[in-house]
XYZ file of C-alpha atoms in Angstrom:
737
model
C 106.916 15.094 119.245
C 108.036 17.427 116.481
C 106.338 20.358 118.250
C 108.223 19.597 121.449
C 111.559 19.401 119.558
C 110.972 22.698 117.785
C 110.032 24.324 121.082
C 113.304 23.101 122.636
C 115.324 24.510 119.699
C 113.556 27.855 120.069
C 114.356 27.997 123.778
C 118.017 27.236 123.143
C 118.268 29.945 120.494
C 116.619 32.401 122.847
C 119.132 31.509 125.551
C 121.998 32.058 123.166
C 120.658 35.471 122.236
C 120.318 36.369 125.929
C 123.899 35.383 126.606
C 125.095 37.314 123.595
C 123.195 40.343 124.797
C 124.710 40.031 128.278
C 128.270 39.916 127.012
C 127.975 42.721 124.470
C 127.893 45.265 127.335
C 129.248 45.051 130.883
C 128.306 47.472 133.631
C 129.273 47.541 137.269
C 130.370 49.470 140.295
C 133.632 49.286 142.261
C 133.429 49.703 146.060
C 136.201 49.948 148.680
C 135.974 47.303 151.378
C 137.436 49.743 153.932
C 134.742 52.408 153.870
C 132.050 51.173 151.428
C 132.711 54.255 149.309
C 133.055 54.140 145.515
C 136.573 53.770 144.124
C 137.104 56.660 141.700
C 139.575 56.298 138.853
C 140.073 52.549 139.064
C 141.395 50.946 135.870
C 138.984 48.426 134.272
C 140.331 46.179 131.527
C 139.045 43.152 129.634
C 141.691 40.462 129.929
C 143.246 39.613 126.572
C 141.961 42.773 124.859
C 142.707 46.482 124.625
C 139.193 47.408 125.773
C 139.207 49.327 129.003
C 137.979 52.346 130.952
C 138.145 53.912 134.410
C 135.451 54.256 137.042
C 133.604 57.554 137.356
C 132.955 59.729 140.429
C 130.401 57.182 141.678
C 132.609 54.167 141.047
C 130.577 53.050 138.021
C 131.991 51.706 134.771
C 130.616 50.665 131.384
C 132.335 48.515 128.772
C 130.633 48.249 125.383
C 131.184 46.093 122.289
C 132.449 43.152 124.254
C 133.623 40.300 122.044
C 132.239 36.838 122.739
C 135.796 35.604 123.394
C 136.227 37.884 126.408
C 135.749 35.933 129.624
C 137.491 37.865 132.405
C 137.769 41.421 133.661
C 140.687 42.986 135.587
C 140.294 45.994 137.913
C 143.258 47.726 139.597
C 143.800 50.774 141.780
C 146.755 52.180 143.726
C 147.000 50.656 147.210
C 144.425 47.921 146.530
C 144.768 44.318 145.516
C 144.055 43.796 141.800
C 140.714 42.087 141.119
C 140.364 39.554 138.306
C 137.184 37.576 137.772
C 134.541 36.251 135.369
C 132.368 38.714 133.489
C 128.894 39.032 134.975
C 125.923 41.341 134.424
C 125.669 44.334 136.794
C 128.888 43.569 138.522
C 129.635 44.788 142.055
C 133.317 44.489 142.792
C 134.593 44.938 146.354
C 138.283 45.916 146.306
C 140.437 45.067 149.284
C 143.445 46.957 150.637
C 146.753 45.291 149.900
C 149.222 46.003 152.716
C 152.180 45.256 150.489
C 150.974 47.665 147.859
C 150.162 50.325 150.435
C 153.753 50.235 151.611
C 154.828 50.875 148.043
C 152.652 53.945 147.462
C 154.804 57.066 147.589
C 154.370 60.791 147.056
C 156.697 62.141 144.353
C 156.444 65.863 143.937
C 153.001 67.323 144.200
C 149.781 65.473 143.478
C 148.359 62.137 144.549
C 150.294 59.017 145.487
C 151.568 56.460 143.038
C 153.026 52.983 143.139
C 156.746 52.918 143.798
C 157.117 50.625 140.788
C 155.677 53.268 138.494
C 158.110 56.017 139.588
C 160.615 56.869 136.868
C 163.036 58.674 139.138
C 165.401 57.255 141.737
C 163.376 56.894 144.934
C 163.894 54.996 148.223
C 161.409 54.494 151.066
C 161.873 53.719 154.732
C 158.857 52.236 156.525
C 157.697 53.049 160.035
C 158.808 49.579 161.154
C 162.426 50.453 160.443
C 162.090 53.729 162.363
C 160.344 52.190 165.364
C 163.095 49.597 165.652
C 165.566 52.408 166.483
C 164.130 54.586 169.241
C 166.083 57.876 169.273
C 165.525 61.494 170.234
C 166.373 62.539 166.705
C 164.534 60.398 164.169
C 167.141 61.303 161.542
C 169.578 59.018 163.364
C 167.210 56.120 162.641
C 167.652 56.752 158.906
C 171.378 56.073 159.053
C 172.149 53.092 156.781
C 168.556 52.781 155.590
C 168.905 54.548 152.219
C 171.576 53.881 149.622
C 173.522 57.027 148.802
C 172.366 58.985 151.852
C 174.538 59.838 154.874
C 173.316 61.185 158.189
C 175.638 63.311 160.355
C 175.152 64.419 163.951
C 177.149 67.394 165.198
C 177.852 65.886 168.639
C 176.709 63.300 171.115
C 174.334 65.697 172.861
C 170.750 64.395 172.907
C 169.522 67.467 171.057
C 172.445 67.732 168.646
C 171.448 68.896 165.199
C 171.552 66.459 162.277
C 172.309 66.951 158.627
C 171.945 64.696 155.616
C 173.795 64.287 152.347
C 172.116 62.639 149.372
C 174.627 61.429 146.818
C 177.460 63.550 148.123
C 178.201 67.277 148.050
C 177.007 69.593 145.288
C 178.224 72.899 146.658
C 180.993 74.402 148.784
C 179.495 77.619 150.117
C 175.783 77.323 149.418
C 173.575 74.849 151.273
C 174.243 71.122 150.945
C 171.243 69.749 152.868
C 168.283 68.214 151.083
C 164.816 69.760 151.072
C 162.705 68.423 153.937
C 158.980 67.978 153.353
C 156.508 67.134 156.122
C 153.062 66.077 154.923
C 153.448 68.152 151.770
C 154.968 71.330 153.291
C 158.660 72.308 153.479
C 160.143 72.389 156.982
C 163.526 73.060 158.594
C 165.848 70.387 159.929
C 164.846 71.444 163.473
C 161.781 69.234 162.951
C 163.991 66.165 163.436
C 164.193 66.605 167.189
C 160.582 67.739 167.572
C 158.966 64.739 165.855
C 157.902 61.599 167.642
C 159.313 58.803 165.426
C 156.290 56.651 166.299
C 154.056 59.189 164.500
C 155.863 58.676 161.180
C 154.263 56.410 158.556
C 157.205 56.406 156.140
C 160.051 58.468 154.745
C 160.654 58.810 151.014
C 164.015 59.985 149.677
C 164.116 61.492 146.159
C 167.579 61.382 144.651
C 167.749 62.212 140.953
C 166.572 64.998 138.642
C 163.445 63.202 137.479
C 162.045 63.036 141.014
C 163.418 66.291 142.460
C 163.234 68.822 139.626
C 159.559 69.540 140.273
C 160.751 71.142 143.540
C 163.115 73.427 141.641
C 165.591 75.656 143.428
C 165.274 73.996 146.831
C 165.928 70.426 145.706
C 169.489 70.579 144.379
C 170.590 68.257 147.199
C 167.678 65.831 147.065
C 164.360 65.670 148.889
C 163.401 63.882 152.117
C 159.608 63.479 152.233
C 158.141 62.621 155.672
C 154.608 61.279 155.899
C 152.899 61.015 159.257
C 150.322 58.419 160.208
C 146.643 58.691 159.370
C 143.651 56.774 160.625
C 142.411 53.880 158.489
C 138.842 54.226 157.344
C 138.153 50.498 157.756
C 139.017 50.292 161.454
C 137.182 51.089 164.611
C 138.926 53.069 167.334
C 142.309 51.460 167.894
C 144.335 52.423 170.966
C 148.074 51.781 171.207
C 150.247 52.421 174.250
C 153.993 51.944 173.958
C 156.745 52.281 176.565
C 160.504 51.946 175.945
C 163.551 52.031 178.195
C 167.186 51.881 177.266
C 170.727 52.512 178.433
C 173.361 54.568 176.631
C 176.898 53.328 177.032
C 180.139 55.055 176.274
C 182.636 53.557 173.869
C 185.549 51.850 175.552
C 188.160 54.565 175.819
C 190.363 52.746 178.274
C 191.693 49.903 176.150
C 193.548 52.311 173.884
C 194.765 54.700 176.575
C 197.959 54.606 178.665
C 197.692 54.455 182.432
C 199.892 56.689 184.596
C 202.710 54.137 184.976
C 202.845 53.495 181.222
C 202.806 57.203 180.518
C 205.746 57.852 182.849
C 207.803 55.129 181.247
C 206.954 56.522 177.825
C 208.042 60.031 178.847
C 211.340 58.744 180.261
C 211.982 56.792 177.072
C 211.402 59.900 174.955
C 213.286 62.269 177.272
C 215.810 60.514 179.580
C 216.744 63.883 181.112
C 213.462 63.823 183.061
C 215.148 61.402 185.438
C 216.994 64.414 186.867
C 213.854 66.517 187.134
C 212.875 66.682 190.845
C 209.195 67.456 190.256
C 208.797 64.711 187.660
C 210.500 62.126 189.857
C 208.391 63.173 192.868
C 205.229 62.677 190.809
C 206.590 59.330 189.626
C 207.250 58.178 193.189
C 203.819 59.214 194.384
C 202.039 57.528 191.453
C 203.995 54.295 191.970
C 203.461 54.382 195.734
C 199.682 54.716 195.593
C 199.057 53.167 192.176
C 197.467 56.392 190.952
C 196.152 56.838 187.430
C 193.671 59.480 186.243
C 190.684 58.168 184.272
C 189.490 61.316 182.479
C 186.582 59.612 180.697
C 185.193 58.458 184.031
C 185.697 61.948 185.491
C 183.990 64.113 182.861
C 181.498 61.664 181.344
C 178.607 59.550 182.564
C 178.156 55.937 181.563
C 174.964 53.837 181.427
C 172.719 56.883 181.178
C 168.985 56.067 180.910
C 166.584 56.830 178.080
C 162.880 56.208 178.346
C 159.763 57.116 176.419
C 156.043 56.506 176.604
C 153.459 57.409 174.018
C 149.849 56.616 173.288
C 147.719 57.043 170.190
C 144.182 56.415 169.037
C 143.314 55.984 165.389
C 140.344 54.904 163.372
C 137.342 56.242 161.527
C 133.878 57.499 162.136
C 131.754 57.601 159.007
C 133.739 59.280 156.257
C 136.229 60.840 158.706
C 139.466 59.171 159.769
C 141.622 60.360 162.633
C 144.966 59.822 164.315
C 145.646 61.412 167.716
C 148.825 60.842 169.694
C 150.697 62.095 172.739
C 154.227 61.219 173.791
C 156.871 61.834 176.457
C 160.598 61.338 175.917
C 163.407 61.686 178.462
C 167.126 61.166 177.843
C 170.096 61.861 180.098
C 173.245 62.846 178.232
C 176.587 61.162 178.678
C 178.242 64.492 179.535
C 177.341 66.312 182.713
C 174.512 68.824 182.495
C 173.312 67.484 179.144
C 169.873 65.926 178.798
C 166.468 66.493 177.264
C 162.792 66.154 178.015
C 160.265 66.332 175.172
C 156.480 66.349 175.039
C 154.590 65.745 171.803
C 150.977 66.049 170.750
C 149.583 65.399 167.246
C 146.141 65.439 165.634
C 145.622 64.315 162.016
C 142.089 64.453 160.602
C 140.824 63.700 157.088
C 137.193 63.764 156.032
C 135.344 63.137 152.805
C 132.376 65.498 152.845
C 130.945 63.997 149.648
C 132.076 62.302 146.446
C 133.787 65.454 145.193
C 135.036 67.251 148.276
C 137.740 66.319 150.832
C 139.248 68.232 153.694
C 142.199 67.484 155.978
C 144.223 68.856 158.891
C 147.608 67.695 160.123
C 148.719 69.458 163.277
C 151.484 68.917 165.841
C 153.098 70.732 168.704
C 156.174 69.822 170.763
C 157.904 71.244 173.808
C 161.567 70.583 174.583
C 163.410 71.391 177.774
C 167.109 70.597 177.440
C 170.573 71.444 178.591
C 173.900 71.136 176.818
C 177.441 70.960 178.115
C 178.855 74.369 178.896
C 182.387 73.335 177.998
C 185.771 74.194 179.442
C 186.920 77.784 179.695
C 190.437 79.100 180.211
C 191.229 81.622 182.938
C 191.519 84.432 180.390
C 188.060 83.690 179.007
C 189.623 83.557 175.582
C 188.604 80.118 174.402
C 186.161 77.294 175.042
C 186.745 73.567 174.694
C 183.441 72.547 173.223
C 183.131 69.034 174.611
C 184.335 67.008 177.585
C 185.156 64.344 175.025
C 188.334 66.306 174.316
C 189.497 65.866 177.886
C 188.347 62.245 177.888
C 190.773 61.526 175.081
C 193.584 64.031 175.640
C 193.772 64.406 179.428
C 197.063 63.071 180.772
C 196.800 60.164 183.231
C 199.355 61.815 185.549
C 197.364 65.073 185.938
C 194.685 65.107 188.619
C 191.860 67.719 188.674
C 191.458 67.322 192.435
C 193.708 67.372 195.471
C 195.622 64.190 196.331
C 195.740 63.909 200.130
C 198.405 61.568 201.516
C 197.190 59.990 204.747
C 199.418 59.059 207.696
C 198.528 55.370 207.307
C 200.147 55.248 203.892
C 196.943 55.562 201.906
C 195.575 58.461 199.906
C 192.205 60.134 199.602
C 190.588 62.538 197.150
C 190.277 66.174 198.144
C 188.395 69.058 196.640
C 188.206 69.697 192.892
C 190.843 72.161 191.656
C 189.813 75.343 189.909
C 192.337 74.980 187.075
C 193.407 71.816 185.302
C 197.089 71.051 186.006
C 199.471 72.421 183.398
C 196.759 73.709 181.031
C 195.294 76.937 182.367
C 191.803 75.646 181.549
C 189.080 75.843 184.143
C 188.147 72.485 185.582
C 184.855 71.516 183.831
C 183.489 69.920 187.011
C 183.939 73.248 188.799
C 181.820 74.880 186.120
C 179.198 72.104 186.160
C 178.851 72.424 189.951
C 178.437 76.184 189.883
C 176.354 76.870 186.797
C 172.954 76.224 185.278
C 171.807 76.231 181.709
C 168.331 75.872 180.303
C 167.043 75.754 176.729
C 163.353 75.731 175.890
C 161.891 75.259 172.420
C 158.275 75.152 171.316
C 157.620 74.020 167.727
C 154.308 73.818 165.945
C 153.146 72.614 162.544
C 149.724 73.088 161.001
C 148.908 71.788 157.513
C 145.418 72.095 156.029
C 144.113 71.166 152.591
C 140.907 71.132 150.613
C 140.554 68.831 147.615
C 137.856 69.164 144.957
C 137.054 66.687 142.173
C 134.657 68.593 139.845
C 134.583 65.781 137.316
C 136.195 62.451 136.648
C 139.978 62.603 136.518
C 140.444 66.215 137.630
C 141.620 67.044 141.181
C 141.961 70.612 142.420
C 143.853 71.050 145.678
C 144.649 74.039 147.863
C 147.028 73.581 150.787
C 148.276 75.938 153.476
C 151.062 75.147 155.916
C 152.492 76.911 158.919
C 155.672 76.096 160.811
C 156.620 78.174 163.818
C 158.973 78.074 166.766
C 159.830 79.946 169.945
C 163.224 79.444 171.551
C 164.463 80.651 174.933
C 167.935 80.262 176.468
C 169.237 81.145 179.907
C 172.723 80.381 181.203
C 174.210 81.396 184.540
C 177.701 81.000 185.969
C 177.308 81.530 189.682
C 179.994 83.340 191.662
C 182.011 80.999 193.840
C 185.198 81.099 195.877
C 188.334 81.533 193.776
C 186.182 82.409 190.761
C 188.038 85.330 189.316
C 185.424 85.926 186.614
C 182.627 86.686 189.128
C 179.188 85.526 188.063
C 177.709 86.118 184.632
C 174.361 85.554 182.950
C 173.167 85.354 179.342
C 169.661 85.180 177.924
C 168.404 84.754 174.398
C 164.994 84.777 172.689
C 164.194 83.770 169.117
C 161.027 83.220 167.132
C 160.362 82.394 163.521
C 157.676 81.229 161.127
C 157.256 79.797 157.655
C 154.050 80.094 155.642
C 153.581 77.928 152.559
C 150.641 78.246 150.145
C 150.361 75.582 147.419
C 147.671 75.286 144.738
C 147.619 72.449 142.233
C 145.442 71.039 139.475
C 145.982 67.374 138.504
C 144.298 65.524 135.672
C 144.480 61.768 135.187
C 143.139 60.016 132.137
C 143.203 56.423 130.896
C 142.209 55.482 127.375
C 141.891 52.103 125.702
C 142.904 50.499 128.992
C 146.631 50.753 128.285
C 147.456 54.432 128.014
C 147.796 56.259 131.347
C 148.406 59.993 131.430
C 148.798 62.497 134.261
C 149.132 66.280 133.946
C 149.911 68.541 136.908
C 150.176 72.320 137.131
C 150.635 74.394 140.254
C 151.785 77.511 142.056
C 153.556 77.841 145.396
C 154.504 80.764 147.636
C 156.753 80.602 150.715
C 157.247 83.401 153.227
C 159.771 83.219 156.073
C 160.558 85.643 158.873
C 162.487 85.399 162.098
C 163.699 87.771 164.775
C 165.352 87.632 168.147
C 167.567 89.322 170.671
C 170.167 88.398 173.256
C 171.572 90.062 176.353
C 174.440 89.215 178.662
C 176.552 90.660 181.392
C 179.066 89.968 184.166
C 179.645 91.061 187.703
C 177.039 89.025 189.564
C 178.130 88.802 193.200
C 175.179 86.992 194.812
C 174.025 83.611 193.484
C 170.478 84.526 194.553
C 170.411 87.538 192.253
C 171.005 86.320 188.722
C 168.698 88.525 186.665
C 170.140 90.681 183.881
C 169.457 93.743 185.972
C 172.062 92.550 188.473
C 175.010 92.642 186.069
C 177.571 95.395 185.872
C 176.474 98.081 183.401
C 179.995 98.245 182.023
C 179.789 94.620 180.859
C 176.174 94.567 179.639
C 175.721 93.646 175.974
C 172.504 93.596 173.928
C 172.122 92.302 170.371
C 169.176 91.878 168.031
C 168.509 90.506 164.543
C 165.706 90.129 162.052
C 165.559 88.259 158.731
C 162.998 87.422 156.062
C 162.728 86.078 152.553
C 160.102 85.107 149.977
C 159.932 82.340 147.337
C 157.392 82.199 144.531
C 157.120 79.340 142.034
C 155.117 77.966 139.101
C 155.512 74.350 138.028
C 154.266 71.728 135.581
C 154.684 67.982 135.287
C 153.510 65.449 132.721
C 153.580 61.653 133.004
C 152.704 58.905 130.565
C 152.923 55.144 130.618
C 151.849 52.550 128.125
C 150.524 49.270 129.509
C 152.777 49.628 132.560
C 155.773 48.864 130.343
C 157.043 52.165 128.982
C 157.124 55.221 131.197
C 157.984 58.831 130.422
C 157.810 61.944 132.600
C 158.899 65.564 132.314
C 158.737 68.559 134.615
C 159.336 72.305 134.432
C 159.564 74.836 137.254
C 160.027 78.590 137.366
C 161.397 79.910 140.671
C 161.760 83.419 142.024
C 163.737 84.318 145.162
C 164.046 87.569 147.099
C 167.679 86.639 147.834
C 168.754 87.855 144.382
C 168.437 91.241 142.690
C 165.460 91.964 140.446
C 167.456 91.253 137.261
C 168.482 87.766 138.434
C 165.562 86.818 140.662
C 163.914 84.206 138.395
C 165.314 80.971 137.008
C 163.933 77.901 135.208
C 164.602 74.258 135.968
C 163.491 71.128 134.144
C 163.826 67.336 133.944
C 162.969 64.447 131.701
C 163.053 60.737 132.556
C 162.134 57.354 131.097
C 161.699 53.815 132.389
C 161.309 50.455 130.702
C 159.601 47.683 132.714
C 160.990 44.666 130.929
C 159.310 42.182 133.219
C 155.867 43.113 131.833
C 156.870 42.013 128.366
C 155.145 38.843 127.170
C 158.423 37.000 126.602
C 159.199 37.176 130.340
C 155.775 36.217 131.671
C 156.784 32.597 132.125
C 160.053 33.388 133.946
C 158.715 32.795 137.447
C 161.978 33.346 139.353
C 162.263 36.898 137.932
C 159.849 39.178 139.767
C 160.950 42.545 138.455
C 163.367 44.056 135.944
C 163.475 47.785 135.127
C 165.779 50.177 133.281
C 165.774 53.904 134.189
C 167.381 57.030 132.816
C 166.891 60.727 133.662
C 168.434 64.157 133.177
C 167.522 67.524 134.640
C 168.523 70.681 136.420
C 167.834 72.080 139.875
C 168.959 75.235 141.629
C 170.536 76.386 144.875
C 170.076 79.747 146.574
C 171.140 78.917 150.125
C 173.517 81.852 150.584
C 171.807 83.917 153.233
C 168.951 86.295 152.689
C 170.917 89.442 151.866
C 174.063 88.332 150.029
C 173.199 90.392 146.972
C 172.925 93.545 149.082
C 175.612 95.571 150.833
C 175.207 95.310 154.587
C 176.278 97.792 157.258
C 177.590 96.818 160.677
C 177.860 98.703 163.937
C 180.557 98.673 166.549
C 183.311 100.388 164.605
C 185.260 103.261 166.127
C 186.674 106.403 164.552
C 190.278 107.416 165.084
C 189.144 110.647 166.744
C 187.402 110.811 170.134
C 186.814 107.036 170.029
C 183.249 107.559 168.771
C 181.286 104.512 167.570
C 179.956 104.430 164.021
C 178.695 102.274 161.185
C 180.766 100.636 158.476
C 180.082 98.429 155.441
C 180.187 94.946 156.887
C 179.665 92.901 153.712
C 179.916 93.862 150.075
C 176.813 93.232 147.963
C 176.776 91.751 144.475
C 173.751 92.630 142.364
C 174.891 90.180 139.658
C 174.528 87.126 141.891
C 172.383 84.422 140.317
C 171.340 80.842 140.964
C 173.785 78.031 141.433
C 172.661 75.325 138.980
C 173.022 71.558 139.287
C 172.923 69.363 136.178
C 172.059 65.823 137.139
C 172.270 62.692 134.974
C 171.271 59.261 136.251
C 170.874 55.796 134.738
C 170.255 52.476 136.445
C 168.790 49.008 136.531
C 166.807 47.343 139.307
C 165.569 43.803 139.658
C 163.979 41.394 142.131
C 164.366 37.615 142.024
C 162.889 34.689 143.913
C 160.524 37.043 145.778
C 163.358 37.789 148.177
C 166.394 39.422 146.676
C 166.383 43.030 145.461
C 169.245 44.464 143.395
C 169.731 48.025 142.205
C 172.680 49.552 140.378
C 172.759 53.236 139.395
C 175.257 55.530 137.751
C 174.919 59.263 138.338
C 176.869 62.385 137.540
C 176.123 65.716 139.214
C 177.732 68.835 137.843
C 177.325 72.174 139.616
C 177.910 75.348 137.570
C 177.888 79.026 138.590
C 178.866 77.986 142.091
C 178.148 80.504 144.798
C 181.517 81.097 146.464
C 183.515 83.751 148.270
C 185.732 85.588 145.783
C 188.974 87.164 147.079
C 189.015 90.981 146.929
C 191.928 93.377 146.781
C 192.896 94.485 150.261
C 192.559 98.080 149.073
C 188.770 97.626 149.149
C 188.825 97.077 152.896
C 187.242 93.628 152.486
C 188.858 90.254 152.055
C 186.102 88.415 150.152
C 182.665 88.783 148.609
C 180.074 86.426 147.174
C 180.143 85.590 143.434
C 179.189 82.923 140.880
C 182.453 81.165 140.119
C 183.673 77.610 139.779
C 182.349 74.203 138.806
C 181.990 71.060 140.922
C 181.700 67.534 139.541
C 180.370 64.765 141.748
C-alpha cells in the first residue's frame, strides 16, 4: 500500500515538472487562413506581461522564460482579426482576415499599410461602396461630400469636364492649389479622374495635415489624394462580376423662376411706359398675346432626360501565390447640351505574386480610350467672342426673342419656320445653326503602368523598387461646314498632344518590435520624376465644299500652325521615423529634400519636415471598463511642405515670336516673359490639433483645429512700364488660412 502511494506521488511530481517545462518556453507558427502562407511580422504577446516578440520570415515565434502565471497569448497583425487563446506547446495559429480591419488599413506616405487608428496625421478614407453608389463619368464627383474639409469642383456640366479639389481651403494665389494625386503609389495628373472606372477603385485616402503629407514634400502643400485600385484576394477562387447601370440626367427647373413673354412685356412697360408708343414693341406685344407665344430658351438649347449607361465585368481571385484582378468596362453618357457626350472604354490588369518568402513582384496596368464632344458655343458675327455654354442663353435669353421664323397662318394659327442665323437683337450666331452645321471630335488615350519588386532579406527589413509610367495621346478635330448665309465660310482646326511621366521610387523600410510593447518603423527612400510633353495645332478658313474639310483645303492666307514642348525633372530624398508604445503613445517625424528643375541652380533644393504625436486614451487601463466609449484620441502635428507649381520655365526669360518691326513690317522675336533667377519655393507651415472619438459602436466624432500659413508666395510682381513688361514672377506675400 505504501509502495503504491509513493508511486502515485512520484507520478504527480513528474507531471508537475512536465507542465512547468512546457510553460517555460512557448513555440509556434502563425499561418494566414487566406493563402496558408506564414504571417511575417505578427506581434506575439503574453497577456498580462511585457513579454513579446514578432514572427520571423517563416511565421515562427519563440517566447522564453514564461512565468507560471501566464495563461494566454495574444497575436495581432494588420488586416487580420486578433487571436487570443490558451498557451499550448508547439502552437499553430491560423489568423483570419477581418473585413472591418481591412477597410481601416491605409497607405500613408511610402512603405507598407497601417491601421487607420495608428495614423498620427489627419487622414480620411472613402470606401469603394461609397463610390459605387454614385455612378459618374468622373469619379471625383463621387467624392463630393465624402471627406470633411475637401471640396470638389467641376468646371462645367459637360460629361468630360475637368475636376479640381481643395483640401482645407486655398494655400496659394498664383501657384497650384490642387492636391497631389497618387494612383497605386505613383503620382498622376487630374486627367486620370475621367479615365478611371470607379468600379475598379478599392478606396481613396485623403491626407490633410503636415504629419501625413510632409513625406511627399514639395508636391503636397495642398494635401494628398491616394487612390488604391482593387486587387485579387488570395483566399478566393476565380470570382466573376458583371454589372450594368442605366440612368437619366435631368436639368434643373429653370422655368419656375423665369418670366414668360406676357410677364416680360408687362414688366418692360412698367419700367418704361414710353414703350407703349413704340410701334415695333406694340406689334410684338400684339402678336405674342394673339398666339400665346413665349420662348423657352432652356428647352431650345438644352436636352432633358439624357441617358447614361455603363456595363463592366471583372474577374478576380488567386492561383497559388499569385492574385489577380482583370476588368473591362464601357461607359456612355449623352450631355445635356447639344453635341456634348462621351464614350469610354476601360481595361485593367492588376497582378501580384509572391515568388517565395522573401520576394514579391507586382504589376498594375490600365488603359482607357475616350471619344467625346463638347459644346462649340455661340459665336458673334465678327468672330470676336464666344459664349462658352448654352446655359448662358438658357438663363439670359429673353422670352420675347425667337431664334426661328414665326409664320402666321391664314387660319389664325402660327407655325415655326427655319432657324435664324443670328439671335434677335444680339448679333450672336444662333447656336442651333452652328450645331447643325458643324462637327467636333476629341479622342484621348491614357495608360498607366506601375511595377514593383519587394525584397525581405531578413526579418523586419523590406526593400522596394517601383517604376511607374503615365502617358497620354490627345487628338482634336473641329469643323464648321460652309452653309447658306454663313459669312465666315467653312473652317477647320486640328490639334495633337502627347505626354508622359516617369516615376522611379526606391525605399528601405525597417520594422522592429521589442518587449511586445515598443513598435518602431524607419523608412528611407529616393524618388525621381521626369515629365515631358509636346504637341502642335493647325487651323484655317475658307473651306467652300463640305466634302473637302482637310487642312489642305483651307486658304493659305488664313492658315495657322503652332507647336509647343515642355519638360521638367524632380529629384527627392526622404526619411520617416515612427514609434508607438503599447498602442497608446504615438510619435512620428519625417524629413524630405526636394530638387526641381523649375528653379535656378542656386535655389533648386529645399528641405521640408514634420513632427506629430497622438495619445490613444481609450487604451489606458482606467478606461477599459467604459464599454460605451469605443475610441478616444488626441492628435497634434506641425510641419512644412512646398509648392513649385508655377510653370516649368518661370525662372528663365522666354522669347516669343509674332512681333513686327516698325520698318518693312518684318516679323521678329521679342522677350515674352521676364525670368527671375532668385525664384525659390513657396513654403506652407501647417499646424493641426484635434480630438476624435467613437461611442456606442455607432457614432463617430472628430474635431480639428488647423492653421496654414504660406510664406514666400509665388506671385506676379508689377513692373515699371519702362521695362516693356507689366508683371513678372517673384516670392512675395503671405497667406493665412
